[in-house]
Each structure stands twice: as structure tokens, then as C-alpha cells.
Amino acid sequence: MRKLSIFGATGSIGQNTIDLIARDPESYDVVALTGGRNIAQLAEDARRLNADIAVTAHEALLDDLRAALAGSGIAAAAGAAAIEEAATRPADWVMSAIVGAAGLVPGLRALEQGATLALANKESLVTAGPLIMGTAKAHGGRVLPVDSEHSAVFQGLVGEDFDAVERIIITASGGAFRDWSLEEMAKATPAQASSHPNWDMGQRITIDSASMFNKALEVIETKEFFGCPHEMIEVLVHPESMVHALVGFNDGALMAHVGPPDMRHAIGYALHWPKRKALPVERLDLAKLGQLTFRAPDMARYPALRLAHEVLEAGGLSGAVFNAAKERALDGFLEERIGFLQMAEVVEAVLDRLSTDARLINAEMTLDRVREADHLARKAADQVMAEWQ
């Protein structure tokens, strides 16, 4: 029986992971589940899977969680320190699905225990890729991709020599505004940006999809995960979301991963790796589908993609700056302090302001320095938005 934990259990990735685990409960011993404000869901899942401990990120909700778990024998805890402690509990496989930079430390702690980390928290690699991969190597852990694009690349490379790879193409749906004009996008509201045409995701990642910041993070993640030059990484807009990524080889061949837009495929692949097991996902009828379309992204509409490559050129802690500025800019948009297109302007302004700080660009990557970069970037983003008001 495999021991496993799920960090971010109440989000869409966590819920899809639980769906798969609950179909074969005799195979898993659930150690820890963590979540946010959805205490009812967290407690229900902890009871359903008989977890050892359930943790909410919000200390003020600890009494609510304890009440929801009363009589179950399941321990309850709350706060960032409790989540970090839960990650030190021995587990064979850990799902990292906490949204944002908050997922970095639990992922590191799990890897320090030698766990296999199923990584859906792309911010971990964006902010501290070398630290994540180095920690896995040092402690005998392993990082498996759960983003559909990186899982697709990972699967496309099975049995292949990476030296034969010429390019990696990740696809993007284009999000809610893929057919909007720039003028319409400038006036977009948070409610309009929160509806995805293909995927069922949380609000923040759905808005990141519309702005293509999600794909920008994935460009950085691709470089960090596969160790390839950023010039090898391409993005294509693919509205159907059926081709998740393609790997191009030096003989001109393209290996494409095709499947329905269902995160249970990538989750299941990581859960059962190195084997494949049957999954409850749709089987595609290509004749019924009829056609697949692709187009190059318009960089004027999606400046986040350009910024991602500039971050990779700069190196150092630029990824941490980029992610933190992006998170604060998204907060500003949700609070209606800035417009949709201004999110990229905030991020670019922060990168410009901090680009000459040697502490951020040339510094050795440690957890403390990543945290410092994150703090400075958030502060700078708040200053930029305040100056605009």
C-alpha cells in the first residue's frame, strides 16, 4: 500500500486526484490532505479517505475544521507551519497542487523525505527550479510533471535521446479572450476573465490562462524541468485543447500527445508511473472531432510570453520576481485597481525596477533568497499600482 499526501486537496487538481484515488482505495494510505477555506470539502475528503491529518491554510478556521472532523480520529491543524510539518510526514507520493508561491516550501520538504513529487504547482519551478531539482537529486526524490503540457512532453520523451530533440512546443487554448480585440480585452472584467472555454479550473489560473501568464509560467517551467535552452521552447494557440504538447526531433519528426482536456490523464500518469493504467477519461473520436487548428500567438496580445523569455535570459532569481509580480498584479485586477492588460505592464515594470539588483540576478539560489526576491517583487508591484492610481 502506497502512502500519499495531497497538498491543495480542495482545488480542481486535488479533487481530480481524489477522484482517482477513491476508485481504488485499497491501494493507498492517505497521510495528509491540505486545503484553504473550503472546510466542508476538506473534512469530507479526509473522512472519505481516512487521512491521518487534515490541514487548512487559514489559522482562523482551525476550530471549524476540528468540529467538522469531530469523532473521526483525524488530526486537524492550520497555518503555513502546519502545512510544512505535514509535508515532512513520510509519504511515497505527494501531489503538489497548492496555487502560487505558497506551494514551494511543502514541495521542498516532501522531496527532502525522498518522496516522488507530482508537481502541479508550476510556481515552484518558476521561482526556484534549480533548488527543486537539486533537492530531489540530493535526497533521492523525484519530480513528475502534472501540468498537461509537461506531462505530454515527458511522455513524448519516453525511450528517446534528449540530444535528438530540436524543439518543444506547448499549446495554449487562448483562454476566454482568444477572439477578443485588444480594445475589448482592455475593458474586460474579472468575471469575464474567470470563465474558461475548455478547462474547469480555479479562478486565478483561469484568468492567468486568459492573459497567457499561465503559459508564460509554463515556458519557464519547461526550461527548468527538461533543462533545455529557452530558444527551443515554442507556444502555439490551439483552441481545441486536444494536442497538449509536441516534441520535435532532429529528423524532422514531431511527436504529439493528443487527449481530451481532462486533468485526470496527467494526474493518473504521474500516479501510476512508470506504468500506465486504465483511466476514466473520454476516448477521442477523431473522425467526429474533424479538425485541429493551430496559430502563432500574437505577442501584442500576450506580452507575458515575451517576458518569460526575458526572465530566462536574465536568470538568477528573475523567475521569483516574475511570479511574485504576476501574483500581485492579478490581485490588483481582481480588486479592480488595474485593467486586464495592465497586469503585464505591472510585471514588466517590476522586472525593470529590480533588474539591476545583484541580490536578485546573480545571487546563489537558496530558499531565503527566493523568499527575499518574492517579498521585494510584491512590494515593488504594490508601489507600481499605487503610482498609477
CSV table of C-alpha atoms in Angstrom, one decimal, residues 33-318:
chain,number,residue,atom,x,y,z
A,33,LEU,CA,-4.7,16.5,3.0
A,34,THR,CA,-4.4,20.3,2.9
A,35,GLY,CA,-6.8,22.9,1.7
A,36,GLY,CA,-7.9,26.5,2.1
A,37,ARG,CA,-11.3,27.9,3.1
A,38,ASN,CA,-13.5,25.1,1.9
A,39,ILE,CA,-13.5,23.3,5.3
A,40,ALA,CA,-16.6,21.2,4.5
A,41,GLN,CA,-14.9,19.7,1.4
A,42,LEU,CA,-11.6,19.2,3.2
A,43,ALA,CA,-13.2,17.4,6.1
A,44,GLU,CA,-15.4,15.3,3.8
A,45,ASP,CA,-12.4,14.1,1.8
A,46,ALA,CA,-10.3,13.5,4.9
A,47,ARG,CA,-13.1,11.2,6.3
A,48,ARG,CA,-13.7,9.6,2.9
A,49,LEU,CA,-10.0,8.7,2.5
A,50,ASN,CA,-9.3,8.2,6.3
A,51,ALA,CA,-6.4,10.6,6.2
A,52,ASP,CA,-4.1,10.8,9.2
A,53,ILE,CA,-4.3,14.7,9.3
A,54,ALA,CA,-6.2,17.5,7.5
A,55,VAL,CA,-4.7,21.0,7.4
A,56,THR,CA,-6.3,24.3,6.4
A,57,ALA,CA,-4.0,27.2,5.4
A,58,HIS,CA,-6.1,29.6,7.5
A,59,GLU,CA,-5.4,29.5,11.2
A,60,ALA,CA,-8.7,31.3,12.0
A,61,LEU,CA,-10.6,28.2,10.5
A,62,LEU,CA,-8.9,25.6,12.8
A,63,ASP,CA,-11.9,25.4,15.1
A,64,ASP,CA,-14.2,24.8,12.2
A,65,LEU,CA,-12.0,22.1,10.9
A,66,ARG,CA,-11.8,20.4,14.2
A,67,ALA,CA,-15.6,20.5,14.6
A,68,ALA,CA,-16.0,19.0,11.1
A,69,LEU,CA,-13.7,16.2,11.9
A,70,ALA,CA,-15.0,15.5,15.4
A,71,GLY,CA,-15.2,11.8,16.2
A,72,SER,CA,-13.2,10.7,13.2
A,73,GLY,CA,-9.8,10.3,14.9
A,74,ILE,CA,-8.3,12.5,12.1
A,75,ALA,CA,-5.9,15.2,13.4
A,76,ALA,CA,-6.6,18.8,12.4
A,77,ALA,CA,-4.1,21.7,12.1
A,78,ALA,CA,-3.9,25.1,10.5
A,79,GLY,CA,-1.4,27.6,9.1
A,80,ALA,CA,1.7,27.6,6.9
A,81,ALA,CA,3.8,25.9,9.6
A,82,ALA,CA,1.3,23.1,9.9
A,83,ILE,CA,1.3,22.5,6.2
A,84,GLU,CA,5.1,22.5,6.2
A,85,GLU,CA,5.1,19.9,9.0
A,86,ALA,CA,2.6,17.8,7.2
A,87,ALA,CA,5.0,17.7,4.2
A,88,THR,CA,7.7,16.2,6.4
A,89,ARG,CA,5.5,13.2,7.2
A,90,PRO,CA,6.8,10.2,5.3
A,91,ALA,CA,4.9,9.5,2.0
A,92,ASP,CA,5.8,7.7,-1.1
A,93,TRP,CA,3.9,10.1,-3.5
A,94,VAL,CA,2.9,13.7,-2.9
A,95,MET,CA,0.6,15.8,-5.0
A,96,SER,CA,1.8,19.4,-5.0
A,97,ALA,CA,-1.3,21.4,-6.1
A,98,ILE,CA,-1.3,24.5,-3.9
A,99,VAL,CA,-1.7,27.5,-6.0
A,100,GLY,CA,1.1,30.1,-6.1
A,101,ALA,CA,4.4,30.5,-4.4
A,102,ALA,CA,2.9,29.0,-1.2
A,103,GLY,CA,3.4,25.6,-2.7
A,104,LEU,CA,7.2,25.9,-2.8
A,105,VAL,CA,8.1,25.0,0.8
A,106,PRO,CA,5.8,22.0,1.1
A,107,GLY,CA,7.2,20.6,-2.1
A,108,LEU,CA,10.8,21.0,-0.9
A,109,ARG,CA,10.0,19.4,2.4
A,110,ALA,CA,8.4,16.4,0.7
A,111,LEU,CA,11.4,16.0,-1.6
A,112,GLU,CA,13.7,16.1,1.4
A,113,GLN,CA,11.9,12.9,2.6
A,114,GLY,CA,12.8,11.2,-0.7
A,115,ALA,CA,9.2,11.3,-1.9
A,116,THR,CA,8.0,11.4,-5.5
A,117,LEU,CA,6.6,14.8,-6.0
A,118,ALA,CA,3.8,15.1,-8.6
A,119,LEU,CA,4.1,18.7,-9.4
A,120,ALA,CA,1.1,20.7,-10.4
A,121,ASN,CA,2.4,23.8,-8.6
A,122,LYS,CA,4.3,25.4,-11.6
A,123,GLU,CA,5.3,28.3,-9.4
A,124,SER,CA,7.8,26.0,-7.6
A,125,LEU,CA,9.9,25.5,-10.8
A,126,VAL,CA,9.4,29.1,-11.9
A,127,THR,CA,10.6,30.6,-8.7
A,128,ALA,CA,13.2,28.0,-7.7
A,129,GLY,CA,13.7,25.4,-10.4
A,130,PRO,CA,17.4,24.6,-9.6
A,131,LEU,CA,16.5,24.4,-5.9
A,132,ILE,CA,13.6,22.0,-6.5
A,133,MET,CA,15.5,19.7,-8.9
A,134,GLY,CA,18.7,19.8,-6.8
A,135,THR,CA,16.8,18.9,-3.6
A,136,ALA,CA,15.2,15.9,-5.4
A,137,LYS,CA,18.6,14.7,-6.6
A,138,ALA,CA,20.2,15.2,-3.2
A,139,HIS,CA,17.6,13.2,-1.3
A,140,GLY,CA,16.7,10.5,-3.7
A,141,GLY,CA,13.3,12.1,-4.6
A,142,ARG,CA,11.8,12.5,-8.0
A,143,VAL,CA,9.7,15.2,-9.6
A,144,LEU,CA,7.0,14.2,-12.1
A,145,PRO,CA,5.1,16.8,-14.1
A,146,VAL,CA,1.3,17.1,-13.7
A,147,ASP,CA,0.7,20.2,-15.9
A,148,SER,CA,-0.9,18.6,-19.0
A,149,GLU,CA,1.7,20.2,-21.3
A,150,HIS,CA,4.7,19.0,-19.4
A,151,SER,CA,3.2,15.6,-18.8
A,152,ALA,CA,2.8,15.4,-22.6
A,153,VAL,CA,6.4,16.3,-23.2
A,154,PHE,CA,7.5,13.9,-20.6
A,155,GLN,CA,5.5,11.1,-22.2
A,156,GLY,CA,6.8,12.1,-25.6
A,157,LEU,CA,10.4,11.6,-24.5
A,158,VAL,CA,9.9,8.1,-23.2
A,159,GLY,CA,12.6,5.9,-24.8
A,160,GLU,CA,14.1,8.9,-26.7
A,161,ASP,CA,17.5,10.5,-26.6
A,162,PHE,CA,17.1,14.1,-25.5
A,163,ASP,CA,20.1,15.1,-27.6
A,164,ALA,CA,18.0,14.4,-30.6
A,165,VAL,CA,15.3,16.9,-29.6
A,166,GLU,CA,15.3,20.2,-31.6
A,167,ARG,CA,12.2,21.9,-30.2
A,168,ILE,CA,9.5,21.6,-27.6
A,169,ILE,CA,6.0,23.0,-28.5
A,170,ILE,CA,3.5,23.6,-25.8
A,171,THR,CA,0.0,24.5,-26.7
A,172,ALA,CA,-2.4,27.1,-25.3
A,173,SER,CA,-6.2,27.3,-25.6
A,174,GLY,CA,-6.0,31.1,-25.8
A,175,GLY,CA,-8.4,31.4,-22.8
A,176,ALA,CA,-11.5,33.4,-22.5
A,177,PHE,CA,-10.4,36.3,-24.7
A,178,ARG,CA,-8.7,34.4,-27.6
A,179,ASP,CA,-11.0,36.0,-30.2
A,180,TRP,CA,-11.4,39.4,-28.5
A,181,SER,CA,-9.8,42.6,-29.8
A,182,LEU,CA,-7.2,44.5,-27.7
A,183,GLU,CA,-9.8,47.2,-27.1
A,184,GLU,CA,-12.3,44.6,-25.7
A,185,MET,CA,-9.5,43.0,-23.6
A,186,ALA,CA,-8.6,46.3,-22.1
A,187,LYS,CA,-12.2,46.6,-20.7
A,188,ALA,CA,-12.5,43.0,-19.6
A,189,THR,CA,-13.8,42.4,-16.1
A,190,PRO,CA,-12.7,39.7,-13.6
A,191,ALA,CA,-16.0,37.9,-14.0
A,192,GLN,CA,-15.5,37.7,-17.8
A,193,ALA,CA,-11.9,36.5,-17.4
A,194,SER,CA,-12.9,33.8,-14.9
A,195,SER,CA,-14.7,31.6,-17.5
A,196,HIS,CA,-12.5,29.2,-19.5
A,197,PRO,CA,-13.8,27.8,-22.8
A,198,ASN,CA,-12.3,24.3,-22.4
A,199,TRP,CA,-10.9,23.6,-18.9
A,200,ASP,CA,-12.6,23.5,-15.5
A,201,MET,CA,-10.0,25.3,-13.2
A,202,GLY,CA,-9.9,27.7,-10.3
A,203,GLN,CA,-10.4,31.5,-10.8
A,204,ARG,CA,-6.8,32.6,-10.6
A,205,ILE,CA,-5.4,30.0,-13.1
A,206,THR,CA,-8.4,30.7,-15.4
A,207,ILE,CA,-7.5,34.4,-15.5
A,208,ASP,CA,-3.9,33.5,-16.0
A,209,SER,CA,-4.9,31.5,-19.0
A,210,ALA,CA,-6.8,34.4,-20.5
A,211,SER,CA,-3.7,36.7,-20.1
A,212,MET,CA,-1.4,33.9,-21.1
A,213,PHE,CA,0.6,34.3,-17.9
A,214,ASN,CA,-0.2,30.7,-17.2
A,215,LYS,CA,1.6,29.8,-20.4
A,216,ALA,CA,4.5,32.1,-19.7
A,217,LEU,CA,5.0,30.3,-16.4
A,218,GLU,CA,4.9,27.0,-18.3
A,219,VAL,CA,7.6,28.2,-20.7
A,220,ILE,CA,9.9,28.8,-17.7
A,221,GLU,CA,8.8,25.5,-16.2
A,222,THR,CA,9.7,23.7,-19.4
A,223,LYS,CA,13.2,25.0,-19.3
A,224,GLU,CA,13.7,24.2,-15.6
A,225,PHE,CA,12.1,20.7,-15.8
A,226,PHE,CA,13.8,19.5,-19.0
A,227,GLY,CA,17.0,21.5,-18.8
A,228,CYS,CA,16.7,22.8,-22.4
A,229,PRO,CA,17.7,26.2,-23.8
A,230,HIS,CA,14.7,28.6,-23.8
A,231,GLU,CA,15.2,29.1,-27.5
A,232,MET,CA,13.9,25.5,-28.1
A,233,ILE,CA,10.6,26.3,-26.5
A,234,GLU,CA,7.6,27.4,-28.6
A,235,VAL,CA,4.0,28.2,-27.9
A,236,LEU,CA,1.1,27.6,-30.3
A,237,VAL,CA,-2.5,28.6,-29.8
A,238,HIS,CA,-4.7,25.5,-30.2
A,239,PRO,CA,-8.3,26.3,-29.4
A,240,GLU,CA,-9.5,22.7,-29.2
A,241,SER,CA,-7.1,21.8,-26.3
A,242,MET,CA,-6.6,18.3,-27.7
A,243,VAL,CA,-2.9,18.4,-28.5
A,244,HIS,CA,-1.2,19.2,-25.3
A,245,ALA,CA,2.4,19.4,-26.5
A,246,LEU,CA,4.7,18.3,-29.3
A,247,VAL,CA,8.3,17.2,-29.3
A,248,GLY,CA,10.3,17.9,-32.4
A,249,PHE,CA,13.3,15.7,-33.3
A,250,ASN,CA,16.4,16.3,-35.5
A,251,ASP,CA,15.0,14.0,-38.2
A,252,GLY,CA,12.0,16.4,-38.7
A,253,ALA,CA,9.5,14.2,-36.8
A,254,LEU,CA,7.0,15.7,-34.4
A,255,MET,CA,5.8,13.5,-31.5
A,256,ALA,CA,2.4,14.8,-30.4
A,257,HIS,CA,0.4,14.0,-27.3
A,258,VAL,CA,-3.3,14.0,-28.0
A,259,GLY,CA,-6.1,13.6,-25.5
A,260,PRO,CA,-9.2,15.2,-24.1
A,261,PRO,CA,-8.9,18.3,-21.8
A,262,ASP,CA,-9.2,16.2,-18.6
A,263,MET,CA,-6.5,16.7,-15.9
A,264,ARG,CA,-7.1,13.1,-14.7
A,265,HIS,CA,-4.9,11.9,-17.6
A,266,ALA,CA,-1.8,13.8,-16.5
A,267,ILE,CA,-2.6,13.1,-12.8
A,268,GLY,CA,-3.1,9.4,-13.5
A,269,TYR,CA,0.1,9.1,-15.5
A,270,ALA,CA,2.1,10.6,-12.6
A,271,LEU,CA,0.2,8.5,-10.0
A,272,HIS,CA,0.9,5.2,-11.8
A,273,TRP,CA,4.2,6.0,-13.4
A,274,PRO,CA,6.2,4.2,-14.7
A,275,LYS,CA,3.2,2.0,-15.7
A,276,ARG,CA,0.1,3.0,-17.5
A,277,LYS,CA,-3.3,2.1,-16.0
A,278,ALA,CA,-6.8,2.5,-17.3
A,279,LEU,CA,-8.3,5.9,-16.5
A,280,PRO,CA,-11.9,7.1,-16.6
A,281,VAL,CA,-11.4,9.7,-19.3
A,282,GLU,CA,-13.1,10.2,-22.6
A,283,ARG,CA,-11.8,8.3,-25.6
A,284,LEU,CA,-11.4,10.6,-28.6
A,285,ASP,CA,-13.3,10.1,-31.8
A,286,LEU,CA,-11.0,11.9,-34.2
A,287,ALA,CA,-13.4,11.5,-37.1
A,288,LYS,CA,-16.1,13.2,-35.1
A,289,LEU,CA,-13.7,15.9,-34.0
A,290,GLY,CA,-13.0,16.6,-37.6
A,291,GLN,CA,-10.1,19.0,-37.4
A,292,LEU,CA,-7.5,20.5,-35.1
A,293,THR,CA,-6.4,24.1,-35.6
A,294,PHE,CA,-3.2,26.0,-34.6
A,295,ARG,CA,-2.0,29.5,-34.8
A,296,ALA,CA,1.0,31.5,-33.6
A,297,PRO,CA,0.3,33.7,-30.5
A,298,ASP,CA,0.1,37.4,-31.1
A,299,MET,CA,2.8,38.9,-28.9
A,300,ALA,CA,1.0,42.2,-28.8
A,301,ARG,CA,-2.0,40.4,-27.1
A,302,TYR,CA,0.2,38.2,-24.9
A,303,PRO,CA,3.2,40.1,-23.7
A,304,ALA,CA,3.6,37.6,-20.9
A,305,LEU,CA,5.2,35.2,-23.3
A,306,ARG,CA,7.9,37.7,-24.3
A,307,LEU,CA,8.5,38.5,-20.6
A,308,ALA,CA,9.0,34.8,-19.9
A,309,HIS,CA,11.9,34.5,-22.4
A,310,GLU,CA,13.4,37.7,-21.0
A,311,VAL,CA,13.3,36.2,-17.5
A,312,LEU,CA,15.1,33.1,-18.7
A,313,GLU,CA,17.7,35.2,-20.4
A,314,ALA,CA,18.3,37.1,-17.1
A,315,GLY,CA,18.5,34.0,-14.9
A,316,GLY,CA,19.2,34.1,-11.2
A,317,LEU,CA,16.1,34.9,-9.2
A,318,SER,CA,14.3,36.6,-12.0
